[in-house]
PDB file of C-alpha atoms in Angstrom:
ATOM      1  CA  MET A   1       1.410 -10.964  22.377  1.00  0.00           C
ATOM      2  CA  TRP A   2      -2.236 -10.708  21.388  1.00  0.00           C
ATOM      3  CA  ASN A   3      -1.641  -8.134  18.676  1.00  0.00           C
ATOM      4  CA  ILE A   4       0.705 -10.514  16.803  1.00  0.00           C
ATOM      5  CA  LYS A   5      -1.798 -13.373  17.022  1.00  0.00           C
ATOM      6  CA  ILE A   6      -4.667 -11.198  15.828  1.00  0.00           C
ATOM      7  CA  LEU A   7      -2.635  -9.754  12.943  1.00  0.00           C
ATOM      8  CA  SER A   8      -1.539 -13.249  11.857  1.00  0.00           C
ATOM      9  CA  TYR A   9      -5.221 -14.282  11.748  1.00  0.00           C
ATOM     10  CA  VAL A  10      -5.908 -11.182   9.654  1.00  0.00           C
ATOM     11  CA  THR A  11      -3.529 -12.619   7.042  1.00  0.00           C
ATOM     12  CA  PHE A  12      -5.826 -15.601   6.494  1.00  0.00           C
ATOM     13  CA  LEU A  13      -8.899 -13.378   6.501  1.00  0.00           C
ATOM     14  CA  TYR A  14      -7.400 -11.369   3.607  1.00  0.00           C
ATOM     15  CA  LEU A  15      -6.761 -14.656   1.793  1.00  0.00           C
ATOM     16  CA  GLY A  16     -10.438 -15.456   2.296  1.00  0.00           C
ATOM     17  CA  CYS A  17     -11.401 -12.021   0.934  1.00  0.00           C
ATOM     18  CA  PHE A  18      -9.304 -12.632  -2.183  1.00  0.00           C
ATOM     19  CA  LEU A  19     -10.864 -16.070  -2.743  1.00  0.00           C
ATOM     20  CA  LEU A  20     -14.371 -14.659  -2.346  1.00  0.00           C
ATOM     21  CA  TYR A  21     -13.697 -11.888  -4.882  1.00  0.00           C
ATOM     22  CA  LEU A  22     -12.118 -14.491  -7.170  1.00  0.00           C
ATOM     23  CA  GLY A  23     -15.207 -16.655  -6.760  1.00  0.00           C
ATOM     24  CA  PHE A  24     -17.326 -13.705  -7.816  1.00  0.00           C
ATOM     25  CA  VAL A  25     -15.170 -13.299 -10.948  1.00  0.00           C
ATOM     26  CA  ALA A  26     -15.533 -16.997 -11.766  1.00  0.00           C
ATOM     27  CA  PHE A  27     -19.187 -17.630 -10.929  1.00  0.00           C
ATOM     28  CA  ARG A  28     -20.757 -14.134 -11.112  1.00  0.00           C
ATOM     29  CA  LYS A  29     -23.002 -14.835  -8.121  1.00  0.00           C
ATOM     30  CA  PRO A  30     -24.066 -11.530  -6.489  1.00  0.00           C
ATOM     31  CA  ILE A  31     -24.157 -13.207  -3.082  1.00  0.00           C
ATOM     32  CA  LEU A  32     -20.419 -13.877  -3.351  1.00  0.00           C
ATOM     33  CA  GLN A  33     -19.776 -10.200  -4.061  1.00  0.00           C
ATOM     34  CA  LYS A  34     -21.791  -9.132  -1.006  1.00  0.00           C
ATOM     35  CA  ILE A  35     -20.064 -11.664   1.233  1.00  0.00           C
ATOM     36  CA  ALA A  36     -16.631 -10.580  -0.100  1.00  0.00           C
ATOM     37  CA  THR A  37     -17.350  -6.932   0.643  1.00  0.00           C
ATOM     38  CA  TYR A  38     -18.674  -7.602   4.149  1.00  0.00           C
ATOM     39  CA  VAL A  39     -15.805  -9.955   4.986  1.00  0.00           C
ATOM     40  CA  THR A  40     -13.303  -7.338   3.770  1.00  0.00           C
ATOM     41  CA  ILE A  41     -14.936  -4.670   5.959  1.00  0.00           C
ATOM     42  CA  PHE A  42     -14.844  -7.081   8.912  1.00  0.00           C
ATOM     43  CA  THR A  43     -11.199  -7.945   8.214  1.00  0.00           C
ATOM     44  CA  LEU A  44     -10.194  -4.292   8.037  1.00  0.00           C
ATOM     45  CA  GLY A  45     -11.936  -3.760  11.387  1.00  0.00           C
ATOM     46  CA  VAL A  46     -10.015  -6.645  12.983  1.00  0.00           C
ATOM     47  CA  HIS A  47      -6.831  -5.339  11.352  1.00  0.00           C
ATOM     48  CA  THR A  48      -7.453  -1.921  12.922  1.00  0.00           C
ATOM     49  CA  ILE A  49      -8.023  -3.514  16.335  1.00  0.00           C
ATOM     50  CA  GLY A  50      -4.740  -5.427  15.986  1.00  0.00           C
ATOM     51  CA  ILE A  51      -2.814  -2.223  15.254  1.00  0.00           C
ATOM     52  CA  LEU A  52      -4.462  -0.360  18.152  1.00  0.00           C
ATOM     53  CA  LEU A  53      -3.827  -3.286  20.504  1.00  0.00           C
ATOM     54  CA  ARG A  54      -0.137  -3.245  19.535  1.00  0.00           C
ATOM     55  CA  TRP A  55      -0.035   0.469  20.373  1.00  0.00           C
ATOM     56  CA  ILE A  56      -1.677  -0.204  23.771  1.00  0.00           C
ATOM     57  CA  GLU A  57       0.676  -3.096  24.535  1.00  0.00           C
ATOM     58  CA  SER A  58       3.598  -0.837  23.668  1.00  0.00           C
ATOM     59  CA  HIS A  59       2.424   1.617  26.356  1.00  0.00           C
ATOM     60  CA  GLN A  60       1.875  -1.219  28.846  1.00  0.00           C
ATOM     61  CA  MET A  61       5.494  -2.268  28.299  1.00  0.00           C
ATOM     62  CA  GLY A  62       6.653   1.267  29.083  1.00  0.00           C
ATOM     63  CA  ILE A  63       7.844   1.828  25.506  1.00  0.00           C
ATOM     64  CA  GLY A  64       4.836   3.727  24.209  1.00  0.00           C
ATOM     65  CA  HIS A  65       5.290   4.516  20.538  1.00  0.00           C
ATOM     66  CA  ALA A  66       2.997   4.369  17.509  1.00  0.00           C
ATOM     67  CA  PRO A  67       3.300   0.997  15.722  1.00  0.00           C
ATOM     68  CA  LEU A  68       5.054   2.455  12.674  1.00  0.00           C
ATOM     69  CA  SER A  69       8.711   2.082  13.540  1.00  0.00           C
ATOM     70  CA  ASN A  70      10.152  -1.090  11.982  1.00  0.00           C
ATOM     71  CA  LEU A  71       9.708  -3.356   8.962  1.00  0.00           C
ATOM     72  CA  TYR A  72       7.014  -5.504  10.622  1.00  0.00           C
ATOM     73  CA  GLU A  73       4.921  -2.532  11.694  1.00  0.00           C
ATOM     74  CA  SER A  74       5.305  -0.770   8.343  1.00  0.00           C
ATOM     75  CA  LEU A  75       4.196  -3.936   6.502  1.00  0.00           C
ATOM     76  CA  ILE A  76       1.168  -4.236   8.765  1.00  0.00           C
ATOM     77  CA  PHE A  77       0.252  -0.610   8.077  1.00  0.00           C
ATOM     78  CA  PHE A  78       0.931  -1.040   4.338  1.00  0.00           C
ATOM     79  CA  GLY A  79      -1.591  -3.900   4.212  1.00  0.00           C
ATOM     80  CA  TRP A  80      -4.110  -1.782   6.121  1.00  0.00           C
ATOM     81  CA  CYS A  81      -3.700   1.109   3.653  1.00  0.00           C
ATOM     82  CA  ILE A  82      -4.278  -1.177   0.648  1.00  0.00           C
ATOM     83  CA  ALA A  83      -7.486  -2.637   2.097  1.00  0.00           C
ATOM     84  CA  PHE A  84      -8.785   0.735   3.302  1.00  0.00           C
ATOM     85  CA  LEU A  85      -8.197   2.540  -0.002  1.00  0.00           C
ATOM     86  CA  TYR A  86      -9.696  -0.335  -1.972  1.00  0.00           C
ATOM     87  CA  LEU A  87     -12.895  -0.286   0.124  1.00  0.00           C
ATOM     88  CA  VAL A  88     -13.206   3.487  -0.367  1.00  0.00           C
ATOM     89  CA  ILE A  89     -12.927   3.018  -4.144  1.00  0.00           C
ATOM     90  CA  GLU A  90     -15.336   0.062  -4.138  1.00  0.00           C
ATOM     91  CA  LYS A  91     -17.943   2.085  -2.265  1.00  0.00           C
ATOM     92  CA  LYS A  92     -17.561   5.066  -4.600  1.00  0.00           C
ATOM     93  CA  TYR A  93     -17.437   3.277  -7.949  1.00  0.00           C
ATOM     94  CA  LYS A  94     -19.455   0.121  -7.149  1.00  0.00           C
ATOM     95  CA  ARG A  95     -16.969  -2.173  -8.892  1.00  0.00           C
ATOM     96  CA  PRO A  96     -16.360  -4.986  -6.373  1.00  0.00           C
ATOM     97  CA  ILE A  97     -14.937  -7.286  -9.020  1.00  0.00           C
ATOM     98  CA  LEU A  98     -11.675  -5.311  -8.860  1.00  0.00           C
ATOM     99  CA  GLY A  99     -11.112  -6.747  -5.388  1.00  0.00           C
ATOM    100  CA  ALA A 100      -9.794  -9.918  -7.021  1.00  0.00           C
ATOM    101  CA  PHE A 101      -6.853  -7.875  -8.300  1.00  0.00           C
ATOM    102  CA  VAL A 102      -6.189  -5.779  -5.187  1.00  0.00           C
ATOM    103  CA  MET A 103      -6.780  -8.077  -2.194  1.00  0.00           C
ATOM    104  CA  PRO A 104      -3.809 -10.327  -3.103  1.00  0.00           C
ATOM    105  CA  PHE A 105      -1.494  -7.414  -2.262  1.00  0.00           C
ATOM    106  CA  ALA A 106      -3.042  -6.973   1.191  1.00  0.00           C
ATOM    107  CA  PHE A 107      -2.743 -10.730   1.787  1.00  0.00           C
ATOM    108  CA  LEU A 108       0.871 -10.996   0.585  1.00  0.00           C
ATOM    109  CA  THR A 109       1.946  -7.970   2.620  1.00  0.00           C
ATOM    110  CA  MET A 110       0.422  -9.403   5.796  1.00  0.00           C
ATOM    111  CA  ALA A 111       1.760 -12.890   5.057  1.00  0.00           C
ATOM    112  CA  TYR A 112       5.296 -11.581   4.670  1.00  0.00           C
ATOM    113  CA  ALA A 113       5.021  -9.583   7.906  1.00  0.00           C
ATOM    114  CA  SER A 114       3.492 -12.442   9.892  1.00  0.00           C
ATOM    115  CA  PHE A 115       5.408 -15.486   8.673  1.00  0.00           C
ATOM    116  CA  SER A 116       8.776 -14.429   7.260  1.00  0.00           C
ATOM    117  CA  PRO A 117      11.633 -15.452   9.605  1.00  0.00           C
ATOM    118  CA  ASN A 118      13.458 -12.302   8.503  1.00  0.00           C
ATOM    119  CA  VAL A 119      10.848  -9.951   9.976  1.00  0.00           C
ATOM    120  CA  ASN A 120      11.088  -9.109  13.671  1.00  0.00           C
ATOM    121  CA  SER A 121       7.620  -8.660  15.198  1.00  0.00           C
ATOM    122  CA  ARG A 122       8.774  -7.722  18.709  1.00  0.00           C
ATOM    123  CA  ILE A 123       7.919  -4.317  20.175  1.00  0.00           C
ATOM    124  CA  GLU A 124      11.207  -2.576  20.877  1.00  0.00           C
ATOM    125  CA  PRO A 125      12.247   0.885  22.130  1.00  0.00           C
ATOM    126  CA  LEU A 126      12.773   3.528  19.487  1.00  0.00           C
ATOM    127  CA  ILE A 127      16.282   4.529  18.541  1.00  0.00           C
ATOM    128  CA  PRO A 128      16.927   8.278  19.107  1.00  0.00           C
ATOM    129  CA  ALA A 129      16.504   9.123  15.398  1.00  0.00           C
ATOM    130  CA  LEU A 130      12.917   7.800  15.462  1.00  0.00           C
ATOM    131  CA  GLN A 131      11.825   9.647  18.601  1.00  0.00           C
ATOM    132  CA  SER A 132       9.939  12.383  16.777  1.00  0.00           C
ATOM    133  CA  ASN A 133       6.310  13.164  15.990  1.00  0.00           C
ATOM    134  CA  TRP A 134       7.426  13.733  12.400  1.00  0.00           C
ATOM    135  CA  LEU A 135       7.810   9.950  12.211  1.00  0.00           C
ATOM    136  CA  ILE A 136       4.040   9.431  12.425  1.00  0.00           C
ATOM    137  CA  VAL A 137       3.199  11.995   9.722  1.00  0.00           C
ATOM    138  CA  HIS A 138       6.023  10.813   7.458  1.00  0.00           C
ATOM    139  CA  VAL A 139       5.176   7.106   7.668  1.00  0.00           C
ATOM    140  CA  ILE A 140       1.394   7.530   7.410  1.00  0.00           C
ATOM    141  CA  THR A 141       1.603   9.738   4.298  1.00  0.00           C
ATOM    142  CA  CYS A 142       4.218   7.525   2.612  1.00  0.00           C
ATOM    143  CA  PHE A 143       2.321   4.292   3.200  1.00  0.00           C
ATOM    144  CA  LEU A 144      -1.034   5.706   2.199  1.00  0.00           C
ATOM    145  CA  ALA A 145       0.775   6.728  -1.011  1.00  0.00           C
ATOM    146  CA  TYR A 146       2.226   3.236  -1.410  1.00  0.00           C
ATOM    147  CA  GLY A 147      -1.241   1.775  -0.811  1.00  0.00           C
ATOM    148  CA  ALA A 148      -2.696   3.987  -3.555  1.00  0.00           C
ATOM    149  CA  PHE A 149       0.085   2.938  -5.935  1.00  0.00           C
ATOM    150  CA  ALA A 150      -0.586  -0.752  -5.134  1.00  0.00           C
ATOM    151  CA  VAL A 151      -4.291  -0.292  -5.913  1.00  0.00           C
ATOM    152  CA  SER A 152      -3.380   1.553  -9.115  1.00  0.00           C
ATOM    153  CA  PHE A 153      -1.052  -1.313 -10.059  1.00  0.00           C
ATOM    154  CA  GLY A 154      -3.930  -3.794  -9.658  1.00  0.00           C
ATOM    155  CA  PHE A 155      -6.167  -1.631 -11.861  1.00  0.00           C
ATOM    156  CA  SER A 156      -3.366  -1.358 -14.453  1.00  0.00           C
ATOM    157  CA  ILE A 157      -3.122  -5.146 -14.653  1.00  0.00           C
ATOM    158  CA  VAL A 158      -6.874  -5.360 -15.248  1.00  0.00           C
ATOM    159  CA  TYR A 159      -6.616  -2.645 -17.899  1.00  0.00           C
ATOM    160  CA  LEU A 160      -3.880  -4.465 -19.824  1.00  0.00           C
ATOM    161  CA  LEU A 161      -5.646  -7.842 -19.589  1.00  0.00           C
ATOM    162  CA  ARG A 162      -9.074  -6.553 -20.523  1.00  0.00           C
ATOM    163  CA  PRO A 163      -9.936  -6.725 -24.233  1.00  0.00           C
ATOM    164  CA  GLU A 164     -12.258  -4.145 -25.744  1.00  0.00           C
ATOM    165  CA  LYS A 165     -14.941  -6.795 -26.137  1.00  0.00           C
ATOM    166  CA  GLY A 166     -15.581 -10.184 -24.603  1.00  0.00           C
ATOM    167  CA  SER A 167     -18.454 -11.614 -22.593  1.00  0.00           C
ATOM    168  CA  PHE A 168     -16.196 -12.673 -19.714  1.00  0.00           C
ATOM    169  CA  TRP A 169     -14.977  -9.098 -19.258  1.00  0.00           C
ATOM    170  CA  ASP A 170     -18.380  -7.414 -19.441  1.00  0.00           C
ATOM    171  CA  VAL A 171     -18.652  -7.311 -15.657  1.00  0.00           C
ATOM    172  CA  PHE A 172     -15.349  -5.422 -15.364  1.00  0.00           C
ATOM    173  CA  PRO A 173     -15.245  -1.621 -15.667  1.00  0.00           C
ATOM    174  CA  PRO A 174     -14.788  -0.367 -19.238  1.00  0.00           C
ATOM    175  CA  LYS A 175     -11.272   0.611 -20.222  1.00  0.00           C
ATOM    176  CA  LEU A 176     -12.127   4.289 -20.114  1.00  0.00           C
ATOM    177  CA  GLN A 177     -13.187   4.023 -16.454  1.00  0.00           C
ATOM    178  CA  LEU A 178     -10.147   1.927 -15.574  1.00  0.00           C
ATOM    179  CA  ASP A 179      -7.935   4.593 -17.135  1.00  0.00           C
ATOM    180  CA  ALA A 180      -9.639   7.250 -14.991  1.00  0.00           C
ATOM    181  CA  LEU A 181      -9.267   5.122 -11.844  1.00  0.00           C
ATOM    182  CA  ILE A 182      -5.550   4.619 -12.505  1.00  0.00           C
ATOM    183  CA  TYR A 183      -5.062   8.361 -12.927  1.00  0.00           C
ATOM    184  CA  GLN A 184      -7.074   9.285  -9.816  1.00  0.00           C
ATOM    185  CA  THR A 185      -5.352   6.785  -7.516  1.00  0.00           C
ATOM    186  CA  ILE A 186      -1.913   7.839  -8.749  1.00  0.00           C
ATOM    187  CA  THR A 187      -2.729  11.524  -8.312  1.00  0.00           C
ATOM    188  CA  PHE A 188      -3.843  10.798  -4.749  1.00  0.00           C
ATOM    189  CA  GLY A 189      -0.719   8.740  -4.058  1.00  0.00           C
ATOM    190  CA  PHE A 190       1.603  11.275  -5.665  1.00  0.00           C
ATOM    191  CA  THR A 191       0.228  14.076  -3.489  1.00  0.00           C
ATOM    192  CA  LEU A 192       0.756  12.044  -0.319  1.00  0.00           C
ATOM    193  CA  LEU A 193       4.198  10.860  -1.420  1.00  0.00           C
ATOM    194  CA  THR A 194       5.176  14.507  -1.926  1.00  0.00           C
ATOM    195  CA  VAL A 195       4.014  15.331   1.602  1.00  0.00           C
ATOM    196  CA  GLY A 196       5.821  12.246   2.899  1.00  0.00           C
ATOM    197  CA  ILE A 197       9.116  13.251   1.288  1.00  0.00           C
ATOM    198  CA  ILE A 198       8.839  16.811   2.612  1.00  0.00           C
ATOM    199  CA  THR A 199       8.005  15.708   6.162  1.00  0.00           C
ATOM    200  CA  GLY A 200      10.801  13.133   5.934  1.00  0.00           C
ATOM    201  CA  ALA A 201      13.254  15.905   5.026  1.00  0.00           C
ATOM    202  CA  VAL A 202      12.143  17.983   8.013  1.00  0.00           C
ATOM    203  CA  TRP A 203      12.461  14.941  10.270  1.00  0.00           C
ATOM    204  CA  ALA A 204      15.933  14.166   8.805  1.00  0.00           C
ATOM    205  CA  ASP A 205      17.108  17.682   9.577  1.00  0.00           C
ATOM    206  CA  LYS A 206      16.098  17.272  13.222  1.00  0.00           C
ATOM    207  CA  ALA A 207      17.482  13.723  13.525  1.00  0.00           C
ATOM    208  CA  TRP A 208      20.647  13.886  11.426  1.00  0.00           C
ATOM    209  CA  GLY A 209      21.224  17.617  10.930  1.00  0.00           C
ATOM    210  CA  SER A 210      20.562  17.628   7.191  1.00  0.00           C
ATOM    211  CA  TYR A 211      17.409  17.849   5.081  1.00  0.00           C
ATOM    212  CA  TRP A 212      18.791  15.513   2.429  1.00  0.00           C
ATOM    213  CA  SER A 213      21.720  13.061   2.609  1.00  0.00           C
ATOM    214  CA  TRP A 214      21.323  11.042  -0.628  1.00  0.00           C
ATOM    215  CA  ASP A 215      20.741   7.980   1.526  1.00  0.00           C
ATOM    216  CA  PRO A 216      19.666   5.035  -0.726  1.00  0.00           C
ATOM    217  CA  LYS A 217      16.104   5.186   0.613  1.00  0.00           C
ATOM    218  CA  GLU A 218      15.929   8.926  -0.041  1.00  0.00           C
ATOM    219  CA  THR A 219      17.403   8.543  -3.509  1.00  0.00           C
ATOM    220  CA  TRP A 220      14.989   5.809  -4.531  1.00  0.00           C
ATOM    221  CA  SER A 221      12.049   7.684  -3.030  1.00  0.00           C
ATOM    222  CA  LEU A 222      13.019  10.601  -5.259  1.00  0.00           C
ATOM    223  CA  ILE A 223      13.281   8.272  -8.292  1.00  0.00           C
ATOM    224  CA  THR A 224       9.792   6.950  -7.524  1.00  0.00           C
ATOM    225  CA  TRP A 225       8.510  10.509  -7.164  1.00  0.00           C
ATOM    226  CA  PHE A 226       9.964  11.425 -10.591  1.00  0.00           C
ATOM    227  CA  ILE A 227       8.345   8.391 -12.242  1.00  0.00           C
ATOM    228  CA  TYR A 228       4.899   9.353 -10.966  1.00  0.00           C
ATOM    229  CA  ALA A 229       5.584  13.027 -11.734  1.00  0.00           C
ATOM    230  CA  THR A 230       6.347  11.906 -15.299  1.00  0.00           C
ATOM    231  CA  PHE A 231       3.053   9.970 -15.317  1.00  0.00           C
ATOM    232  CA  ILE A 232       1.066  13.088 -14.381  1.00  0.00           C
ATOM    233  CA  HIS A 233       3.097  15.345 -16.697  1.00  0.00           C
ATOM    234  CA  CYS A 234       2.591  13.045 -19.693  1.00  0.00           C
ATOM    235  CA  ARG A 235      -1.141  12.819 -19.051  1.00  0.00           C
ATOM    236  CA  LEU A 236      -1.744  16.536 -18.536  1.00  0.00           C
ATOM    237  CA  VAL A 237       0.773  17.971 -21.016  1.00  0.00           C
ATOM    238  CA  LYS A 238       1.371  15.243 -23.603  1.00  0.00           C
ATOM    239  CA  GLY A 239      -2.159  13.875 -23.533  1.00  0.00           C
ATOM    240  CA  TRP A 240      -1.088  10.296 -22.873  1.00  0.00           C
ATOM    241  CA  ARG A 241      -3.933   7.936 -22.037  1.00  0.00           C
ATOM    242  CA  GLU A 242      -4.792   4.289 -21.475  1.00  0.00           C
ATOM    243  CA  THR A 243      -2.071   1.696 -22.330  1.00  0.00           C
ATOM    244  CA  LYS A 244       0.892   4.047 -21.912  1.00  0.00           C
ATOM    245  CA  MET A 245      -0.459   5.187 -18.543  1.00  0.00           C
ATOM    246  CA  ALA A 246      -1.084   1.608 -17.372  1.00  0.00           C
ATOM    247  CA  VAL A 247       2.483   0.612 -18.306  1.00  0.00           C
ATOM    248  CA  LEU A 248       3.926   3.677 -16.557  1.00  0.00           C
ATOM    249  CA  SER A 249       1.828   2.850 -13.475  1.00  0.00           C
ATOM    250  CA  ILE A 250       3.362  -0.645 -13.382  1.00  0.00           C
ATOM    251  CA  ILE A 251       6.876   0.795 -13.730  1.00  0.00           C
ATOM    252  CA  GLY A 252       6.132   3.210 -10.893  1.00  0.00           C
ATOM    253  CA  PHE A 253       4.958   0.423  -8.590  1.00  0.00           C
ATOM    254  CA  ALA A 254       8.077  -1.604  -9.392  1.00  0.00           C
ATOM    255  CA  SER A 255      10.063   1.403  -8.192  1.00  0.00           C
ATOM    256  CA  VAL A 256       7.917   1.535  -5.034  1.00  0.00           C
ATOM    257  CA  LEU A 257       8.695  -2.117  -4.308  1.00  0.00           C
ATOM    258  CA  PHE A 258      12.414  -1.569  -4.791  1.00  0.00           C
ATOM    259  CA  THR A 259      12.332   1.557  -2.625  1.00  0.00           C
ATOM    260  CA  TYR A 260      10.553  -0.372   0.111  1.00  0.00           C
ATOM    261  CA  PHE A 261      12.066  -3.879  -0.093  1.00  0.00           C
ATOM    262  CA  GLY A 262      15.054  -3.719  -2.449  1.00  0.00           C
ATOM    263  CA  VAL A 263      16.786  -0.883  -0.638  1.00  0.00           C
ATOM    264  CA  ASN A 264      16.271  -2.639   2.717  1.00  0.00           C
ATOM    265  CA  PHE A 265      17.802  -5.892   1.510  1.00  0.00           C
ATOM    266  CA  LEU A 266      20.477  -4.714  -0.907  1.00  0.00           C
ATOM    267  CA  LEU A 267      21.613  -1.288   0.234  1.00  0.00           C
ATOM    268  CA  SER A 268      22.562   0.128   3.606  1.00  0.00           C
ATOM    269  CA  GLY A 269      22.164   3.674   4.826  1.00  0.00           C
ATOM    270  CA  LEU A 270      20.557   5.944   7.374  1.00  0.00           C
ATOM    271  CA  HIS A 271      17.299   3.965   7.090  1.00  0.00           C
ATOM    272  CA  SER A 272      19.028   0.722   8.137  1.00  0.00           C
ATOM    273  CA  TYR A 273      16.701   0.439  11.175  1.00  0.00           C
ATOM    274  CA  ALA A 274      14.075  -0.688   8.645  1.00  0.00           C
ATOM    275  CA  THR A 275      16.078  -3.726   7.537  1.00  0.00           C
ATOM    276  CA  PRO A 276      15.066  -7.250   8.475  1.00  0.00           C
ATOM    277  CA  SER A 277      16.589  -8.527  11.708  1.00  0.00           C
TER     278      SER A 277
END
């Protein structure tokens, strides 16, 4: 299928984006930064075409569902969310050097989807539980949230690595701005994750007759939600800033990864359709 070929090529384009941003970090040549940004925009465009083409091919096969229904399609959309949110932040804050710490996540996500033998890339009919419009809202909000948390994780790594002074780090945002970026991306992600959990509960009631079943995926989603709720609570009420927030951001993203991958591989439950084939 053309969509699978195009999306596999997108994997290598994201690798190229990462190397270009890394080259900008190493050599500080403005031309490398411009090329990296334009190549990332181009790659996101091709990525979007690949997703739309998969949707069209699904209709041509008589299946006709949004490409958000299995592990492969969720990984593809996860990578898209990371790249899209990063480009929005780069345009707003004019800090392209951060791409060296965010683009690896888009590349690794696409690489796992495209080349892992455990990920089924075929377009298949939806099981009855997934035949709902709530699926689209639930998955889009959750993965935009995950994308924001991935970007925040990258910023947290930069924050912890960056010393207060040092000529090499002068081109990076100051710690105060990094702290603000971590907080803003997590607030954005937390809001969407909240919407995703609520829409998931509504969908669960229609599919399984219960808003909440303490399924492993639901339980770990709630744990992740509490970690980021703690992050926001500690910042607004306790006045936590900087290093503590960066560490909590990393803990939160570890919980995201376990909710997404760990639960699929290690635990079974109502979300077992998302497990590797």
